[in-house]
Amino acid sequence: MNHNRTTGLTIVALLSAALLGGCEAPSLTSLLSPSKSEASAAPAGETAAGQAEASGQQPQGGVEASAVKKKQPSLGETIQMVDGVPTVTNPTELTVVVNKERALPADYIPPDLVEPNVPFPFDEKAEKRQMRAEAAGALEKLFAAAKAEGIELYAVSGYRSYRTQKSLFDTYVKTQGAEHAAMYSAVPGKSEHQTGLAMDVSGADAETRLEESFAATPEGRWIAANCAKFGFIIRYIKGKEDVTGYAYEPWHLRYVGKDVAEEIMSRGITLEDYFQDAASAQKQ
């Protein structure tokens, strides 16, 4: 998440060095299912929805419908201490809450990563082109709807592994300071990008890419008005920095499923607020 273009070359150089050096994460496999391996990117031209169907996964809508009908567990029911780190016990749930107080297992890799068939502003193959299958299928539909209304969108950054996040965070600390890094980048293991359910998006204008000014563009306004219809929320909203722990990011989309997304976006609340409100309602 680049917020200072003047340090761009320095960041790239340091990040490359960090990646080449390698950073092994502590294992937290006790929270994972037996098989969690890297998924290959989608072949060119093949949609995420098609891949999900071919692999026997339930297409978007089926999984989502059943997920929203069941009682959502409270945040307290989905966290446990692992080696002194508050770690989520439901990393594969569409509504998993990952933030500064709730880490993913360090070695967690989403089980169904695919590449959505949407435009990217770069050509190279990279892990950040991937999302979990259901989220990728929803992103394709969102992009298609935007295009039909004359809105040109680009997918900028999706899945990010623990190792990549560590290198990125360390680079931000070195180049922009610890305080800035804490506001705009996640500590390794506490990034939503590692869930495979998040995607940073932009319009064609590189000047507003990953910048707060994106919110005022036609693309940013369209996203805010329509993303919930496809199961996405703007995860880090303005005025809720004390809840999310991060600065306003109008470009950061998080997939949670249509029903949950529509409630969150219509009420102008955060994912944390959603679970807090649900817990309070159940106590009454």
mmCIF file with all atom_site columns, C-alpha atoms in Angstrom, residues 58-73 90 92-96 132 134 197 255-261 274-275:
data_model
loop_
_atom_site.group_PDB
_atom_site.id
_atom_site.type_symbol
_atom_site.label_atom_id
_atom_site.label_alt_id
_atom_site.label_comp_id
_atom_site.label_asym_id
_atom_site.label_entity_id
_atom_site.label_seq_id
_atom_site.pdbx_PDB_ins_code
_atom_site.Cartn_x
_atom_site.Cartn_y
_atom_site.Cartn_z
_atom_site.occupancy
_atom_site.B_iso_or_equiv
_atom_site.pdbx_formal_charge
_atom_site.auth_seq_id
_atom_site.auth_comp_id
_atom_site.auth_asym_id
_atom_site.auth_atom_id
_atom_site.pdbx_PDB_model_num
ATOM 1  C CA . GLN A 1 58  ? -20.019 -24.828 -4.662 1.00 0.00 ? 58  GLN A CA 1
ATOM 2  C CA . PRO A 1 59  ? -20.394 -21.725 -6.854 1.00 0.00 ? 59  PRO A CA 1
ATOM 3  C CA . GLN A 1 60  ? -20.943 -18.291 -5.400 1.00 0.00 ? 60  GLN A CA 1
ATOM 4  C CA . GLY A 1 61  ? -24.392 -18.058 -3.862 1.00 0.00 ? 61  GLY A CA 1
ATOM 5  C CA . GLY A 1 62  ? -24.626 -21.649 -2.613 1.00 0.00 ? 62  GLY A CA 1
ATOM 6  C CA . VAL A 1 63  ? -21.865 -21.407 -0.046 1.00 0.00 ? 63  VAL A CA 1
ATOM 7  C CA . GLU A 1 64  ? -22.792 -17.819 0.717  1.00 0.00 ? 64  GLU A CA 1
ATOM 8  C CA . ALA A 1 65  ? -26.472 -18.576 1.283  1.00 0.00 ? 65  ALA A CA 1
ATOM 9  C CA . SER A 1 66  ? -25.761 -21.320 3.788  1.00 0.00 ? 66  SER A CA 1
ATOM 10 C CA . ALA A 1 67  ? -23.070 -19.261 5.522  1.00 0.00 ? 67  ALA A CA 1
ATOM 11 C CA . VAL A 1 68  ? -25.282 -16.292 6.276  1.00 0.00 ? 68  VAL A CA 1
ATOM 12 C CA . LYS A 1 69  ? -28.157 -18.392 7.610  1.00 0.00 ? 69  LYS A CA 1
ATOM 13 C CA . LYS A 1 70  ? -26.157 -19.997 10.377 1.00 0.00 ? 70  LYS A CA 1
ATOM 14 C CA . LYS A 1 71  ? -25.501 -18.232 13.664 1.00 0.00 ? 71  LYS A CA 1
ATOM 15 C CA . GLN A 1 72  ? -22.308 -16.222 13.481 1.00 0.00 ? 72  GLN A CA 1
ATOM 16 C CA . PRO A 1 73  ? -19.891 -17.110 16.306 1.00 0.00 ? 73  PRO A CA 1
ATOM 17 C CA . ASN A 1 90  ? -11.708 -19.962 11.806 1.00 0.00 ? 90  ASN A CA 1
ATOM 18 C CA . THR A 1 92  ? -11.326 -20.252 6.235  1.00 0.00 ? 92  THR A CA 1
ATOM 19 C CA . GLU A 1 93  ? -14.624 -18.574 7.207  1.00 0.00 ? 93  GLU A CA 1
ATOM 20 C CA . LEU A 1 94  ? -15.800 -15.869 4.801  1.00 0.00 ? 94  LEU A CA 1
ATOM 21 C CA . THR A 1 95  ? -16.414 -13.566 7.757  1.00 0.00 ? 95  THR A CA 1
ATOM 22 C CA . VAL A 1 96  ? -13.138 -14.229 9.588  1.00 0.00 ? 96  VAL A CA 1
ATOM 23 C CA . ARG A 1 132 ? -10.177 -17.401 -2.905 1.00 0.00 ? 132 ARG A CA 1
ATOM 24 C CA . GLU A 1 134 ? -15.811 -17.493 -4.225 1.00 0.00 ? 134 GLU A CA 1
ATOM 25 C CA . LEU A 1 197 ? -10.626 -12.478 0.636  1.00 0.00 ? 197 LEU A CA 1
ATOM 26 C CA . TYR A 1 255 ? -15.405 -10.200 0.600  1.00 0.00 ? 255 TYR A CA 1
ATOM 27 C CA . VAL A 1 256 ? -17.814 -11.289 3.357  1.00 0.00 ? 256 VAL A CA 1
ATOM 28 C CA . GLY A 1 257 ? -20.848 -12.509 1.384  1.00 0.00 ? 257 GLY A CA 1
ATOM 29 C CA . LYS A 1 258 ? -23.775 -10.509 0.064  1.00 0.00 ? 258 LYS A CA 1
ATOM 30 C CA . ASP A 1 259 ? -26.114 -10.428 3.077  1.00 0.00 ? 259 ASP A CA 1
ATOM 31 C CA . VAL A 1 260 ? -23.417 -9.470  5.563  1.00 0.00 ? 260 VAL A CA 1
ATOM 32 C CA . ALA A 1 261 ? -21.934 -6.914  3.155  1.00 0.00 ? 261 ALA A CA 1
ATOM 33 C CA . TYR A 1 274 ? -21.105 -6.128  12.955 1.00 0.00 ? 274 TYR A CA 1
ATOM 34 C CA . PHE A 1 275 ? -19.962 -8.883  15.302 1.00 0.00 ? 275 PHE A CA 1
#
